[in-house]
Structures are given as C-alpha cells and as structure tokens.
Amino acid sequence: SNSRDRYFDIVSAWSCAGVGTSLIIQHAHDIKTRLAFDLGCTPNFADAIPASHVIISHSHLDHIGAVFNHARAHRLACGGSVPTYYVPSASVPKLKRAQLAMSCLDNHHHYEEIEGESSLEGGSRSESSLIQMNIVGMEPGDEVELRFGRKKGGCRDRLFLRAFAVDHRDHPALGYVISRTTTTCSGRSQLKEEYRGLSGREIGELIRSGAEVKMPVEETTSSHVEIAYTGDTCAAGLLLTEDIPPREGDETVSDGNFEKSALYLQQAFNEAPILFMEVTFLDYACEKQKELAASRGHVHISEVIPVLLSRGWFKKSDDERLVVLIHLSLRHRPAAKALDLIVDGLRKSFEQSPLMENKCDDEQDHPKPTFEKMLSHFAVAVQALLPLGAIDEKNARIRHMLTSNGCVSLKTYEEQKL
C-alpha cells in the first residue's frame, strides 16, 4: 500500500445544495492551520471563525453568504487579525462592492452612502469597519502560498493553494487542491574543518570579508497533495478528455495556465488523500435529474464512478483515500433516503462500468476492486438532511452513525442499516 498519514483532519462538513456549504479543515490539533472551503450560512459557522484562510469556489450565496460575518467575527475573536479570502477573479469586484455595502449596514454612522467607486482601502472608513478582508483573485492554474507554514525541529512545512477550472455552466467557479512542501534539514550547520581552530574574532573577520566559513546543511524536500475540493461543477468539468483546449471565448483559462489547471485537476483525483466531491442529484434512474445536473452545472450520482475511472482513481492502492460526497439536494431528504439512493446509484454504476466487464488493461498489477472495498473509501456529508423534529428509527440510527465532523461512512451505513 502507498498509504500515508493524512495531514488534514475534517473538523466539520455541512453541505446542502442551495442552502449552504462550509467545509472546515485543519492539521491535527493545530488550530492555527484551520481553513475553510466555502462559507455559506451553515450551522457549523463557529468552527470557521478561527480560519485565517477561506477558499471560495464560486459566489453563489449558499457558498459565500457568511464571509462578511466571518471577517467581522474573526477580527473580534482572533486579536484583530484580518483573514484572507481566495475567490475566482471574475467575482472580486462584486465581492468588494458587497463588502462596502455590508460595512455601511454594520456601521451606518460612518457609512452614510455608497459613493461610486468608494472602497475600504485606507482612510478613516477602513479603520472604522470591522469587516476587513484580504481578497485574492484566483485564476485556473494559479498557485499561491497559504502563509501559516508549520515548523518543527529541522522540518518546515509550506502549504500551497492550487486552482483548477471546473464547469458550473455560466457562473465563474474553481476547484482547488492544497499541496504541502516539507523541507528537512539534516543536522546543524558546522564550521569548515580549516576554520575550526580560529578564534571568534578571526572567524568574524572572515565572514565580513565574504568567506563561507560553514559547511552547507543538507536539505531534502518532498511534496504531497493533501486535500482537494471540486466546488460546484458538472461531470464534464471533471472528466479526463483528450487534450481539449479551453472553450472558444472562455477567458477563465489563459493559454499559459491551461496545462497547470489540468495538472491540478488530475492531482485532485490521483493524489489527494481527501477529496470533497459534489453530487447534487441522486436518483440513478431519473432522466430528468440527469438533465438538470447537466444544465445547472452539477454532478449526478451515475457520473461519479465514470469520473473516477477517467482519472485513474481505481488504479491507486492507497487504502487511506477518502471521497466525501457533498452538496446533496433537499429533494432527497431525509438522510436515510439520500444514503440509500447514493449506495444504490454507486452500485448500479459500478456494476455497469468497465471494472465489471474485465476491460481494465492492467488487472495483474491492479486487481479488480470489489464494490464493498470501493464503498469503504466513501463518506457523505449528510447532516443537513436529517429531520429536525420527530425522527424515525432509521434516521435515528444515522444520527448515531454521524462522526463528529458531520459525515457518515458508506461502509458503516451498509453494515448497520436496517
């Protein structure tokens, strides 16, 4: 097995199509590394307050509606620090105008009206507003460093956010991976042998003259993709195709960044130990839902396995990989119904895939997976679909199956369901 320890833990995952999505993660117990993928108005908002980085897939309100409250709460709760928001570049001007409008509402004594191109950058208005935001525009293929690299002993971690293009129809949207680069120093730097008998004064003179008096420290660097998020997208935005260039007139991907964007998307499925993947429509046999998924820029349950197959996901032997399905439509509530539809849809899709038709080229090197084995790699953020009032026995059991982060393992659900 190629498994390795996961760098990120899922703190909480609350997601429901059209209602809200907030996915909160951090490294082990280090709250300083907490960050959020999207920030809708969701019940897990308190978990997001310490997040110094918020990564926005697109600007639909169910994914961005709580960012202004977050900026305010973070500043109050975290010593006045200003969080950073990574947003598709096309949405940045509108987000800044909305920031100004929210500041007017929040502090009307200082903001009597929005004046043309007024901004919060500098001046007394900036000082009086609690809604402070560092906003970074992202394009497909971009890579930026998330500035909270961890240092421990002779090791240094640096985290990088990478954006890739997806297809949420006419709405600017991105998916993301986060990679970690670790630099390890072997031992401490020592004086070169020819200088070891000299006094401190003599060594100081040599340093001032430009001499290299110490032996270089050996460093080794390793890089891993640690987590990925598709955001909202239709399956066409995720399937591996034969070097198809950007659509004509599509300005979201420049020629220079198209290859990087394609690489980052491949990393999301091939390398990430945790992948948050949207699947909005769950009825496998419903043709109407398949049409809605395509027209609205979402994934249908029948498309999950074809996407994974196209990306070579089944060729990996890492037993620790996890695909967390998110963004379920309310039409599939309660939770028990949604989970049954997901398992049924994955099973039928699996049985009709090349995995069951002996069409895999390298079956000797990569034994054909079983459905039960595949299911152990799936969890669902299903908390949003649990009934709020009286609850039947089946949904009560699901509530007990929920992990602390709001997800249910599909393997556990299949083993324990009535």
CSV table of N, CA, C and O in Angstrom, one decimal, residues 37-38 54-58 86-89 136-139 142 161-164 166 173-178 225 227-231 264 268 272 275-276:
chain,number,residue,atom,x,y,z
A,37,PHE,N,-13.2,25.6,3.1
A,37,PHE,CA,-13.6,25.6,1.7
A,37,PHE,C,-15.1,26.1,1.7
A,37,PHE,O,-15.9,25.4,2.3
A,38,ASP,N,-15.3,27.3,1.2
A,38,ASP,CA,-16.6,27.9,1.1
A,38,ASP,C,-17.1,28.2,2.5
A,38,ASP,O,-16.7,27.7,3.5
A,54,VAL,N,-9.9,31.4,3.8
A,54,VAL,CA,-11.2,30.9,3.4
A,54,VAL,C,-11.1,30.8,1.8
A,54,VAL,O,-10.9,31.8,1.2
A,55,ILE,N,-11.4,29.6,1.3
A,55,ILE,CA,-11.2,29.4,-0.1
A,55,ILE,C,-12.6,29.2,-0.7
A,55,ILE,O,-13.3,28.3,-0.4
A,56,ILE,N,-12.9,30.1,-1.6
A,56,ILE,CA,-14.3,30.2,-2.2
A,56,ILE,C,-14.3,29.6,-3.6
A,56,ILE,O,-13.5,30.0,-4.5
A,57,SER,N,-15.2,28.7,-3.8
A,57,SER,CA,-15.3,28.0,-5.1
A,57,SER,C,-16.0,28.9,-6.1
A,57,SER,O,-15.6,29.0,-7.3
A,58,HIS,N,-17.1,29.6,-5.7
A,58,HIS,CA,-17.8,30.5,-6.5
A,58,HIS,C,-18.7,31.4,-5.7
A,58,HIS,O,-18.8,31.1,-4.4
A,86,TYR,N,-9.9,33.7,-0.9
A,86,TYR,CA,-9.4,33.3,-2.2
A,86,TYR,C,-10.7,33.1,-3.1
A,86,TYR,O,-11.5,32.2,-2.7
A,87,VAL,N,-10.8,33.9,-4.1
A,87,VAL,CA,-12.1,33.9,-4.9
A,87,VAL,C,-11.8,33.9,-6.4
A,87,VAL,O,-10.8,34.5,-6.8
A,88,PRO,N,-12.6,33.3,-7.2
A,88,PRO,CA,-12.5,33.4,-8.6
A,88,PRO,C,-12.3,34.9,-9.0
A,88,PRO,O,-13.1,35.8,-8.6
A,89,SER,N,-11.4,35.3,-9.8
A,89,SER,CA,-11.0,36.7,-10.1
A,89,SER,C,-12.2,37.4,-10.6
A,89,SER,O,-12.4,38.6,-10.3
A,136,VAL,N,-8.1,37.8,-2.5
A,136,VAL,CA,-7.1,37.4,-3.5
A,136,VAL,C,-7.9,36.8,-4.7
A,136,VAL,O,-8.6,35.8,-4.5
A,137,GLY,N,-7.8,37.4,-5.9
A,137,GLY,CA,-8.4,36.8,-7.0
A,137,GLY,C,-7.6,35.6,-7.6
A,137,GLY,O,-6.4,35.6,-7.6
A,138,MET,N,-8.3,34.5,-7.9
A,138,MET,CA,-7.7,33.3,-8.4
A,138,MET,C,-8.1,33.0,-9.8
A,138,MET,O,-9.3,33.1,-10.2
A,139,GLU,N,-7.2,32.5,-10.6
A,139,GLU,CA,-7.5,32.0,-12.0
A,139,GLU,C,-7.1,30.5,-12.1
A,139,GLU,O,-6.2,30.1,-11.3
A,142,ASP,N,-3.5,29.0,-11.2
A,142,ASP,CA,-2.7,29.8,-10.2
A,142,ASP,C,-2.3,28.9,-9.0
A,142,ASP,O,-3.0,28.0,-8.6
A,161,LEU,N,-1.9,26.7,-2.3
A,161,LEU,CA,-3.3,26.5,-2.8
A,161,LEU,C,-3.2,26.6,-4.3
A,161,LEU,O,-2.6,27.5,-4.9
A,162,ARG,N,-3.7,25.6,-5.0
A,162,ARG,CA,-3.7,25.5,-6.5
A,162,ARG,C,-5.1,25.4,-7.0
A,162,ARG,O,-6.0,24.7,-6.5
A,163,ALA,N,-5.4,26.3,-8.0
A,163,ALA,CA,-6.8,26.4,-8.6
A,163,ALA,C,-6.9,25.7,-9.9
A,163,ALA,O,-5.9,25.7,-10.7
A,164,PHE,N,-8.0,25.0,-10.1
A,164,PHE,CA,-8.2,24.4,-11.4
A,164,PHE,C,-9.6,24.7,-11.9
A,164,PHE,O,-10.5,25.0,-11.2
A,166,VAL,N,-13.3,24.3,-13.4
A,166,VAL,CA,-14.4,23.4,-13.4
A,166,VAL,C,-15.5,24.0,-14.3
A,166,VAL,O,-15.3,25.1,-14.9
A,173,ALA,N,-16.3,29.7,-11.6
A,173,ALA,CA,-16.2,28.7,-10.5
A,173,ALA,C,-14.8,28.1,-10.6
A,173,ALA,O,-14.3,27.9,-11.7
A,174,LEU,N,-14.3,27.6,-9.5
A,174,LEU,CA,-13.0,26.9,-9.4
A,174,LEU,C,-13.1,25.7,-8.5
A,174,LEU,O,-13.9,25.7,-7.6
A,175,GLY,N,-12.2,24.8,-8.8
A,175,GLY,CA,-11.9,23.7,-7.8
A,175,GLY,C,-10.5,24.0,-7.3
A,175,GLY,O,-9.7,24.8,-7.9
A,176,TYR,N,-10.1,23.3,-6.2
A,176,TYR,CA,-8.8,23.6,-5.6
A,176,TYR,C,-8.1,22.3,-5.1
A,176,TYR,O,-8.8,21.3,-4.7
A,177,VAL,N,-6.8,22.3,-5.0
A,177,VAL,CA,-6.0,21.3,-4.3
A,177,VAL,C,-5.1,22.1,-3.3
A,177,VAL,O,-4.7,23.3,-3.7
A,178,ILE,N,-4.7,21.5,-2.2
A,178,ILE,CA,-3.7,22.1,-1.3
A,178,ILE,C,-2.6,21.1,-1.3
A,178,ILE,O,-2.8,19.9,-1.0
A,225,VAL,N,0.2,16.3,-2.4
A,225,VAL,CA,-1.1,16.9,-2.4
A,225,VAL,C,-1.8,16.4,-1.2
A,225,VAL,O,-1.8,15.2,-0.9
A,227,ILE,N,-5.2,17.6,0.1
A,227,ILE,CA,-6.7,17.7,0.1
A,227,ILE,C,-7.1,18.4,-1.2
A,227,ILE,O,-6.4,19.1,-1.8
A,228,ALA,N,-8.4,18.0,-1.6
A,228,ALA,CA,-8.9,18.6,-2.8
A,228,ALA,C,-10.4,18.9,-2.7
A,228,ALA,O,-11.1,18.2,-1.9
A,229,TYR,N,-10.9,19.8,-3.5
A,229,TYR,CA,-12.3,20.2,-3.4
A,229,TYR,C,-12.7,20.6,-4.8
A,229,TYR,O,-12.1,21.4,-5.5
A,230,THR,N,-13.8,19.9,-5.3
A,230,THR,CA,-14.3,20.2,-6.7
A,230,THR,C,-15.1,21.5,-6.8
A,230,THR,O,-15.2,22.0,-7.9
A,231,GLY,N,-15.6,21.9,-5.7
A,231,GLY,CA,-16.6,23.0,-5.8
A,231,GLY,C,-17.8,22.5,-6.5
A,231,GLY,O,-18.0,21.3,-6.7
A,264,TYR,N,-3.5,20.3,-12.0
A,264,TYR,CA,-4.0,20.3,-10.6
A,264,TYR,C,-5.3,19.5,-10.5
A,264,TYR,O,-5.6,18.9,-9.5
A,268,ALA,N,-6.0,16.3,-8.0
A,268,ALA,CA,-7.2,16.2,-7.1
A,268,ALA,C,-7.7,14.8,-7.0
A,268,ALA,O,-8.0,14.3,-5.9
A,272,ALA,N,-4.8,13.3,-3.9
A,272,ALA,CA,-5.3,13.8,-2.7
A,272,ALA,C,-5.8,12.7,-1.8
A,272,ALA,O,-6.7,11.9,-2.3
A,275,LEU,N,-10.8,14.0,-0.8
A,275,LEU,CA,-11.4,14.7,-1.9
A,275,LEU,C,-12.9,15.0,-1.6
A,275,LEU,O,-13.7,14.1,-1.4
A,276,PHE,N,-13.2,16.3,-1.5
A,276,PHE,CA,-14.6,16.7,-1.4
A,276,PHE,C,-15.2,16.8,-2.8
A,276,PHE,O,-14.7,17.6,-3.6
